[in-house]
Coordinates of N, CA and C in Angstrom, one line a residue:
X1 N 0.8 -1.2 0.0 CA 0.0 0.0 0.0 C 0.9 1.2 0.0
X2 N 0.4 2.2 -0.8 CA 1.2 3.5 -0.8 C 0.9 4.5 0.2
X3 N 1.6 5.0 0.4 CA 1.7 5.7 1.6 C 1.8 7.3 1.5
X4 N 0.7 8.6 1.6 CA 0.9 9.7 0.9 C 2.0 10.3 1.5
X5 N 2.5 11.3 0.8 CA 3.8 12.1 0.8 C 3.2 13.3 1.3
X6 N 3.9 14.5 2.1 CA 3.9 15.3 2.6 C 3.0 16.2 1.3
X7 N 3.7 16.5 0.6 CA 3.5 17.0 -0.3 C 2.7 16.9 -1.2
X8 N 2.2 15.7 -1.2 CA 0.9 15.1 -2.1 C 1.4 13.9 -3.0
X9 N 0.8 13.2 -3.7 CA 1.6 12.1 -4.3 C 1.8 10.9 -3.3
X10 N 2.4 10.0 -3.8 CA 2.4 8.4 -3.6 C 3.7 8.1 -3.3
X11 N 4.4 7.5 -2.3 CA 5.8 6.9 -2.6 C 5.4 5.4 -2.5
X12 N 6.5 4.8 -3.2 CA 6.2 3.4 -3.4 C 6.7 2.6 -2.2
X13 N 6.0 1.6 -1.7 CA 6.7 1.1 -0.6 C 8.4 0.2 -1.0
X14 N 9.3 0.7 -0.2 CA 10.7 0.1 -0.3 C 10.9 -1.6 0.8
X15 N 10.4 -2.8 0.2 CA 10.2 -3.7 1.0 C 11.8 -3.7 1.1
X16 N 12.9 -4.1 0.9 CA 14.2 -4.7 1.8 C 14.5 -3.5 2.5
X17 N 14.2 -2.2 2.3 CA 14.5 -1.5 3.2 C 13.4 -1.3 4.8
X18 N 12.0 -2.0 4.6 CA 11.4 -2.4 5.6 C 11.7 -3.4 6.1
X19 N 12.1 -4.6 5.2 CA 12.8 -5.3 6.2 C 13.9 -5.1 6.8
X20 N 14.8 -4.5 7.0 CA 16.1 -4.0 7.1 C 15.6 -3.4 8.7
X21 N 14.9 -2.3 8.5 CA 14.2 -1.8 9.5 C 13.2 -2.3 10.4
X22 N 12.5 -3.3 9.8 CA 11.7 -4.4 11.1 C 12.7 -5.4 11.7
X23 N 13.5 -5.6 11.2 CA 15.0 -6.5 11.8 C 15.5 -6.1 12.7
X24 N 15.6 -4.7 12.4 CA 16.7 -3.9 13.7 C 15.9 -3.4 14.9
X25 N 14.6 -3.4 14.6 CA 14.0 -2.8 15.6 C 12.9 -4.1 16.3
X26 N 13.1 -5.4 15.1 CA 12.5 -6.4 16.4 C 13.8 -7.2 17.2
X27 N 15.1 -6.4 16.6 CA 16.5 -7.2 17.0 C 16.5 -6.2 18.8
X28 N 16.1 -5.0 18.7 CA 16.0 -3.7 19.7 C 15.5 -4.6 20.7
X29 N 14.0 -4.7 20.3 CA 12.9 -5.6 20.9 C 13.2 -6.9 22.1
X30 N 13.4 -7.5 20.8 CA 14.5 -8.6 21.4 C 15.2 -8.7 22.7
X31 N 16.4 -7.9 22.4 CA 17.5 -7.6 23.1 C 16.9 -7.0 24.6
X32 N 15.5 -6.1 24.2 CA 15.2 -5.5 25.8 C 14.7 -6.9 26.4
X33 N 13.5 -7.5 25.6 CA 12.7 -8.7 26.4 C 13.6 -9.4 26.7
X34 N 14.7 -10.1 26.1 CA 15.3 -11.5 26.5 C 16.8 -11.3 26.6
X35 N 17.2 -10.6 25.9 CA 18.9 -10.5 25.9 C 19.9 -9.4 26.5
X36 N 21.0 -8.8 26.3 CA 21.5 -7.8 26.9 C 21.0 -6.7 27.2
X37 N 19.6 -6.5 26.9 CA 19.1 -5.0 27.3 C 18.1 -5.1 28.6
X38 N 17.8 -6.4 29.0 CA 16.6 -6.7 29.5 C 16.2 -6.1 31.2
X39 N 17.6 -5.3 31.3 CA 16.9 -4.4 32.7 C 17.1 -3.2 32.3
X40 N 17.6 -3.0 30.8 CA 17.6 -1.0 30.5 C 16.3 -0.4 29.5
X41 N 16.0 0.5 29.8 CA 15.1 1.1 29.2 C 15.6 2.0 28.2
X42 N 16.6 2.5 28.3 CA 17.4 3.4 27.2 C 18.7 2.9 26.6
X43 N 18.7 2.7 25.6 CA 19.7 1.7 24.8 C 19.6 2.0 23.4
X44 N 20.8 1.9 22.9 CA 21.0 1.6 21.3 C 21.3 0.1 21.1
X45 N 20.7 -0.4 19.6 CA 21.0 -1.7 19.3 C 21.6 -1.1 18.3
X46 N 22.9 -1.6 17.7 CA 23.6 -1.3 16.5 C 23.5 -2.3 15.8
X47 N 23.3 -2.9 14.5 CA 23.0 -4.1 13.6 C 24.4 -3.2 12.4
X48 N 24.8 -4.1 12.7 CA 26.1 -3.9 11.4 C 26.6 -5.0 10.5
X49 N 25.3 -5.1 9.6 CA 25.8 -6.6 8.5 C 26.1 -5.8 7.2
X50 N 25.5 -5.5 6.3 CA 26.1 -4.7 5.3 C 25.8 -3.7 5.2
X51 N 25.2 -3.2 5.8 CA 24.3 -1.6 6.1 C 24.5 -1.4 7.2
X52 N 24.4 -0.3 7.7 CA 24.4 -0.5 9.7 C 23.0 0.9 9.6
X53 N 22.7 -0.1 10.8 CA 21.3 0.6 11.3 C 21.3 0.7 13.2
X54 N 20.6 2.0 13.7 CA 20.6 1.6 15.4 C 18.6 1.4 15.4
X55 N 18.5 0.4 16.1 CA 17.6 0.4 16.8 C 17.4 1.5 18.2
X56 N 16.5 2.0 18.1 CA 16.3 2.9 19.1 C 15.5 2.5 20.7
X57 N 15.8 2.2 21.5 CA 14.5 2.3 23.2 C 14.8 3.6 23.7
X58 N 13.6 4.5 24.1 CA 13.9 5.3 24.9 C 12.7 5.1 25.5
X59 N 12.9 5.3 26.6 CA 12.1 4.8 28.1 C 11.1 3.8 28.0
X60 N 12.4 2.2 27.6 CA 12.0 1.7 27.1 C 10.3 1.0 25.9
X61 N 10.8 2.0 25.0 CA 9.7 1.7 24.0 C 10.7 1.9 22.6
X62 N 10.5 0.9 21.5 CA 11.1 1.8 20.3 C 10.6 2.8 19.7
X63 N 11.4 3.4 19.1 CA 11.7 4.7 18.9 C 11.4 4.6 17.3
X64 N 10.8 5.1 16.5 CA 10.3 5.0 15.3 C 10.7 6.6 14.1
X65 N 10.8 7.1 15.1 CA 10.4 8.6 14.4 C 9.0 9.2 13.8
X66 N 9.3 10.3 13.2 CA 8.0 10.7 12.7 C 7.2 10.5 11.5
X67 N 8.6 9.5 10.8 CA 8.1 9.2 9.4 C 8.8 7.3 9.8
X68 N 9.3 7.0 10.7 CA 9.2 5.3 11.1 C 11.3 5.0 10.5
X69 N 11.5 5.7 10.3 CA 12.8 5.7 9.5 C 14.0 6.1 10.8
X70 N 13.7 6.3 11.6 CA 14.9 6.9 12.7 C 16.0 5.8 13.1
X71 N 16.7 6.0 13.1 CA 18.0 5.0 13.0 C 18.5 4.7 12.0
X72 N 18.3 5.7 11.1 CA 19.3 4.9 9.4 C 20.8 5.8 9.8
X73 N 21.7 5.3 10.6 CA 22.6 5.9 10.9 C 23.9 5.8 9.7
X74 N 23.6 4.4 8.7 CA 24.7 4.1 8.1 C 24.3 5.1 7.0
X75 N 24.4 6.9 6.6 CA 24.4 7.4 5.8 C 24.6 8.5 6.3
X76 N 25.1 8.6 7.8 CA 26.0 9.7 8.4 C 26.8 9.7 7.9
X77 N 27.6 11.1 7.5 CA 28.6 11.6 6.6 C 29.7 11.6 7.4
X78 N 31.2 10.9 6.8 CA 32.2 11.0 7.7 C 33.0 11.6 7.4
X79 N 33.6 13.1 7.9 CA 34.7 13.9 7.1 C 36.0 13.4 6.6
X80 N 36.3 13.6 5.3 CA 37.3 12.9 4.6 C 36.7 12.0 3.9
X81 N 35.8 11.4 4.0 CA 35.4 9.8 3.5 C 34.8 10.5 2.2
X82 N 35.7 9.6 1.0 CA 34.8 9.7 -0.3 C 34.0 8.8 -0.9
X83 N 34.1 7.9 -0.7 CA 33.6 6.7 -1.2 C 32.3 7.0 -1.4
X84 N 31.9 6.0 -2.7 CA 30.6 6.4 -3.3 C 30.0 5.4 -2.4
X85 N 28.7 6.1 -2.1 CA 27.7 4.8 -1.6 C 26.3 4.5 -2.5
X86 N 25.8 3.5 -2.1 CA 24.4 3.2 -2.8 C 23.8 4.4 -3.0
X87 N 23.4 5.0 -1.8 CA 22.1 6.1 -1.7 C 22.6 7.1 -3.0
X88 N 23.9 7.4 -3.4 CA 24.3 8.6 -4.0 C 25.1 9.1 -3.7
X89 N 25.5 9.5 -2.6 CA 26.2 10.1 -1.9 C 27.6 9.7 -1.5
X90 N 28.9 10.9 -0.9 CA 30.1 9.8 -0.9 C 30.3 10.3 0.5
X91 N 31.1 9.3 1.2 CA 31.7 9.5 2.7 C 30.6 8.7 3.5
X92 N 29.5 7.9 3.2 CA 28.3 7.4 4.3 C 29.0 6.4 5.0
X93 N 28.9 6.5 6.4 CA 29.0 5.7 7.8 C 29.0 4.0 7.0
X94 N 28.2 3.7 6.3 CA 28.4 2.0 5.8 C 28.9 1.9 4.5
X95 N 29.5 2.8 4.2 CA 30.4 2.7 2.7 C 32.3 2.4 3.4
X96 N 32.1 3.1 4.7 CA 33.4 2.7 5.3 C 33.4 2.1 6.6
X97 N 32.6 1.3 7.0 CA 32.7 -0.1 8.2 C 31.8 -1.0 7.8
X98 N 31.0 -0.8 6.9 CA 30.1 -2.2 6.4 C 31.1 -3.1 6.3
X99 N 30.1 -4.3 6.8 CA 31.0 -6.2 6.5 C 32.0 -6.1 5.5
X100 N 31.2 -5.8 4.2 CA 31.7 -5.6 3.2 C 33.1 -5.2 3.1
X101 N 32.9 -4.1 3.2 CA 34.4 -2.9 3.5 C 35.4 -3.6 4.4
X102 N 34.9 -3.8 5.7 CA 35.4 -4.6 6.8 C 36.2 -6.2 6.0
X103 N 35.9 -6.9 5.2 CA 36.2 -8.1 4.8 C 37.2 -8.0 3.7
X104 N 36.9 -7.1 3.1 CA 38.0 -6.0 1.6 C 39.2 -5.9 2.3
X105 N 39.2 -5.2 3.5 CA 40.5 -4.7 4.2 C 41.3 -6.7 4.8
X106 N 40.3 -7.0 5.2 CA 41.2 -8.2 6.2 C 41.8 -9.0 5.0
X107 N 40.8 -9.3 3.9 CA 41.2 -9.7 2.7 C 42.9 -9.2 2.3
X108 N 43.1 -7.9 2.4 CA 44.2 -7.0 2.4 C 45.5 -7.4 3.3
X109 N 44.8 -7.7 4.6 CA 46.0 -7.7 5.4 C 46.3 -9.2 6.2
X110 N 45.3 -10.3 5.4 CA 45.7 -11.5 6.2 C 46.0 -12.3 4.5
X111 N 47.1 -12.8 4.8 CA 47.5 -14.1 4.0 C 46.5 -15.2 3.4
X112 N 46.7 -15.5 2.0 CA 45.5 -16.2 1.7 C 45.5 -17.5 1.7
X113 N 46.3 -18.3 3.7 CA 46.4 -19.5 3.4 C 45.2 -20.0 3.6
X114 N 44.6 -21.3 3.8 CA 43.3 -21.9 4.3 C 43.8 -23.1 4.7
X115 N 44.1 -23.2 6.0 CA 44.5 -24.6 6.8 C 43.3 -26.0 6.3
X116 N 43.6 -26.7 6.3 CA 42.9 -27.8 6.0 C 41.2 -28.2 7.0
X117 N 41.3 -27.4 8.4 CA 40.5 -27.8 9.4 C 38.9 -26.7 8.7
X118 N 39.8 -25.6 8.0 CA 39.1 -24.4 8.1 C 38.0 -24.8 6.8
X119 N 36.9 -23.5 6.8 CA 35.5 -23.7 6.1 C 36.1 -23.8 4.3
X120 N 35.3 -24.4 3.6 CA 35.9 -24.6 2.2 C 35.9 -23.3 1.9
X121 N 36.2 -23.3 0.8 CA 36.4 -21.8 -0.1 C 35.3 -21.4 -0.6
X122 N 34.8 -20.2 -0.5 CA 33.9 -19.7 -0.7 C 33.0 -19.3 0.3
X123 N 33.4 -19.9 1.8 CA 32.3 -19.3 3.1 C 33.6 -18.8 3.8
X124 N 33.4 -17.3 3.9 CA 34.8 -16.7 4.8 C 34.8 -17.3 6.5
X125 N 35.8 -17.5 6.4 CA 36.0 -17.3 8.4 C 35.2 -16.4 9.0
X126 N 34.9 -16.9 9.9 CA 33.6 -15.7 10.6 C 34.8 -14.3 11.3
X127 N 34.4 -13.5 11.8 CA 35.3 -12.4 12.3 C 35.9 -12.8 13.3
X128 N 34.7 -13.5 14.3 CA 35.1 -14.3 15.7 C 36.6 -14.7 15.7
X129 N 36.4 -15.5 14.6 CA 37.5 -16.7 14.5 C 38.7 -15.6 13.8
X130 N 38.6 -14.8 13.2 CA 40.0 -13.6 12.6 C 40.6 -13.2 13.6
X131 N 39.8 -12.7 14.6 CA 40.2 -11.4 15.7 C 41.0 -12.0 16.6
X132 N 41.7 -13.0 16.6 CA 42.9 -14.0 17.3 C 44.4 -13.7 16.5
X133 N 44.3 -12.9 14.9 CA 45.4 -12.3 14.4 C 45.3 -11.0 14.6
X134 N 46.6 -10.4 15.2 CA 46.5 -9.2 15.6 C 46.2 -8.2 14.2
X135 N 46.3 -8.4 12.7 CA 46.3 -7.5 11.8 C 45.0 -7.6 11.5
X136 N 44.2 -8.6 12.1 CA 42.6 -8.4 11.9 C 41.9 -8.2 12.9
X137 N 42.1 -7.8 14.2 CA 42.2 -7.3 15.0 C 42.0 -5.9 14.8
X138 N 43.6 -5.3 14.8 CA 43.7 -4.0 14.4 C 42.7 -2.9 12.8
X139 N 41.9 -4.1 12.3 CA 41.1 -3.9 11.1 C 39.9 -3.8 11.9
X140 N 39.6 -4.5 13.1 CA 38.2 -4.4 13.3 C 38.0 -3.1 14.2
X141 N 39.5 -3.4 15.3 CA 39.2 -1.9 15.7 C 39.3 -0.7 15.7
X142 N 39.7 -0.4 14.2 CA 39.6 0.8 13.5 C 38.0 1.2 12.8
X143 N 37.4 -0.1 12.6 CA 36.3 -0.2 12.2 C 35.3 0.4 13.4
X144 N 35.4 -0.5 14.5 CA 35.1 0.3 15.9 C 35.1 1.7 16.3
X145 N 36.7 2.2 15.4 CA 36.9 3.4 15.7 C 35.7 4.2 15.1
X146 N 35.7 4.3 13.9 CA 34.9 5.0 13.2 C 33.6 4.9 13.4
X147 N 32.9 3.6 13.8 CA 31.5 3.5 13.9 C 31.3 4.2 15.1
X148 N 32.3 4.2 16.0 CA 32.1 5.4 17.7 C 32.1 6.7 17.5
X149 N 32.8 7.2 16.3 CA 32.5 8.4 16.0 C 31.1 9.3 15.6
X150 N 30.4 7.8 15.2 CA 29.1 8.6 15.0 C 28.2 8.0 16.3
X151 N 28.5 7.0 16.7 CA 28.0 6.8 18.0 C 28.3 7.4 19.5
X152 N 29.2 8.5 18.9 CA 29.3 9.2 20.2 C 28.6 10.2 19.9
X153 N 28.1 11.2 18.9 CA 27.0 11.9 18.6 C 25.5 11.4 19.5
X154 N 25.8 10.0 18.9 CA 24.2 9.9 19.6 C 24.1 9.6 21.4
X155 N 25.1 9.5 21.4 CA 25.3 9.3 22.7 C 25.1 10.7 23.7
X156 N 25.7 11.4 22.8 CA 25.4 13.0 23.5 C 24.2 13.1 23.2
X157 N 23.2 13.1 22.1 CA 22.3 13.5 22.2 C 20.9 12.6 23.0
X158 N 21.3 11.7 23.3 CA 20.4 10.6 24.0 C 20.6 10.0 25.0
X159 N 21.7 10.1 25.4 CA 22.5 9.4 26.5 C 21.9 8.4 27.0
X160 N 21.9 7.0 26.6 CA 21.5 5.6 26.7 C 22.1 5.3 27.5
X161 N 22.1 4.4 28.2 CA 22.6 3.4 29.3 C 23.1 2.7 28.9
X162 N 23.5 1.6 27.5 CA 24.2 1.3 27.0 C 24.0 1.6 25.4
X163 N 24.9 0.5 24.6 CA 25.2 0.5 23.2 C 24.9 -1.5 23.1
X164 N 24.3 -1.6 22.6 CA 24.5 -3.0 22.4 C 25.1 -3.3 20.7
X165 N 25.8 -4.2 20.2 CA 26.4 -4.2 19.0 C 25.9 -5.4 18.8
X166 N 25.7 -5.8 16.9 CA 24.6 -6.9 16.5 C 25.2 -7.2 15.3
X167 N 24.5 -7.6 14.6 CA 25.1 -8.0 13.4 C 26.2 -9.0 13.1
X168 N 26.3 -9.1 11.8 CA 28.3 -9.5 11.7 C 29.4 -9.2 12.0
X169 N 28.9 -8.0 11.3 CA 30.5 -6.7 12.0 C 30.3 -6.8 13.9
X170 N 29.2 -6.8 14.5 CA 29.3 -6.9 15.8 C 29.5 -8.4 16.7
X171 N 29.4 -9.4 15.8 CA 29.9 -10.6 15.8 C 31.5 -10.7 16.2
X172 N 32.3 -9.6 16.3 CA 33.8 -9.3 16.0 C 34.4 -9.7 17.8
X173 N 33.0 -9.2 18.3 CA 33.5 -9.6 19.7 C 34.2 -7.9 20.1
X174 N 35.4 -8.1 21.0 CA 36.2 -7.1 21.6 C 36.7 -6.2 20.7
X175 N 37.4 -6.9 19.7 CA 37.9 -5.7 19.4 C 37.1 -4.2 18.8
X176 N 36.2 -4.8 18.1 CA 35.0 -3.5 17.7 C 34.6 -2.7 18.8
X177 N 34.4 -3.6 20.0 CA 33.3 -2.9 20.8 C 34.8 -1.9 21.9
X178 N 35.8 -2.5 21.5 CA 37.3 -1.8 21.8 C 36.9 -0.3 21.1
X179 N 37.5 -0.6 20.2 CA 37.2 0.7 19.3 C 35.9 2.1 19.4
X180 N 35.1 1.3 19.7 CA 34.0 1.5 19.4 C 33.7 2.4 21.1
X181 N 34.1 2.2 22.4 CA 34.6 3.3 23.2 C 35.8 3.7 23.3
X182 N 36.6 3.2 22.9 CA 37.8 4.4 22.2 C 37.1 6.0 22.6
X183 N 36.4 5.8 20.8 CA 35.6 6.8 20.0 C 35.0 7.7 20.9
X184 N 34.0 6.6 21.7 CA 32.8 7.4 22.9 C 33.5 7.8 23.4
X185 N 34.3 7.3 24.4 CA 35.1 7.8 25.7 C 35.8 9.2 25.1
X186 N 36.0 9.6 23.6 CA 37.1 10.2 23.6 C 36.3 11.7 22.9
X187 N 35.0 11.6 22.2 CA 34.2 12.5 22.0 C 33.1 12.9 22.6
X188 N 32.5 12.0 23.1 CA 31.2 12.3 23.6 C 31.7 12.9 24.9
X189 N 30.5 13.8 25.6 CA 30.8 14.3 26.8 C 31.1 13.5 27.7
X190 N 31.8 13.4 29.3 CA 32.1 12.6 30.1 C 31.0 12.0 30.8
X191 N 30.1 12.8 31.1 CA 28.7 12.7 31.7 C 27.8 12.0 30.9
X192 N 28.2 11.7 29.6 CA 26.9 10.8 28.4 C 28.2 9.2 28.4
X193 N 29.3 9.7 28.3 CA 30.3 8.3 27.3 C 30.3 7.5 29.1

């Protein structure tokens, strides 16, 4: 069903990008009823598989926005960053820490042996299992780095009780979530990080 536009007229419904956004916000859900969020009321869920999106709770309820879109954080602009992204635009938040991007670089800096024990060719090593080499390590938590930089923005302006990390890219374990208060601890106010 189409949905009128401010302005008059029809937009067409964008289904993977509703899915994208019913994921992260039943992943929010989730996480309050049964998993790491389940005694906070105010939290981010970060989902970082090829896109990165936050789920929003504030006092404890999700957070939707005015038009249901709030949390498309992966198209925050990062200074210096040119990279072309889907949307059009160059420098967006998931053009430089998406899986994607993230797997290009480890690709770059780990050797292309494949021990005999490991998954056949063609299903990569999960991050889990990388982040035991320190040069993929140091790839995730630079990746950390940068995804904190826009998560310390929201941090100041919402100051959540925590950050929960999801996805693949948040699959990474320590070192992301390393990085990833680096960032906070080092921009956001003392009183929010």
């Amino acid at each position: 069903m189409d949905r009128p536009e401010p302005g008059g007229g029809a937009v067409p419904p964008v289904r993977s990008t509703c899915r994208r956004r019913q994921r992260r916000r039943h992943g929010s859900r989730g996480k309050h009823a049964f998993g790491a969020a389940r005694s906070i009321d105010d939290f981010l869920y970060i989902k970082a598989p090829h896109g990165i999106g936050a789920g929003l709770a504030l006092a404890g309820r999700t957070y939707h926005g005015s038009s249901g879109i709030a949390g498309e954080i992966g198209h925050t602009r990062l200074e210096g960053a040119t990279n072309l992204c889907r949307c059009g635009n160059r420098g967006c938040l998931e053009i430089v820490v998406s899986i994607t991007e993230v797997r290009r670089q480890l690709a770059h800096v780990l050797p292309a042996e494949r021990p005999a024990d490991q998954t056949p060719p063609g299903d990569p090593p999960s991050l889990a299992d990388l982040v035991t080499r320190p040069a993929a390590a140091r790839v995730i938590t630079d990746a950390g780095r940068t995804l904190g930089l826009v998560l310390a923005d929201l941090v100041i302006c919402l100051n959540p009780a925590a950050i929960i990390l999801g996805g693949e890219l948040g699959a990474a374990g320590e070192p992301l979530a390393e990085g990833v208060r680096e960032s906070i601890n080092r921009y956001a106010q003392p009183a929010s990080a």
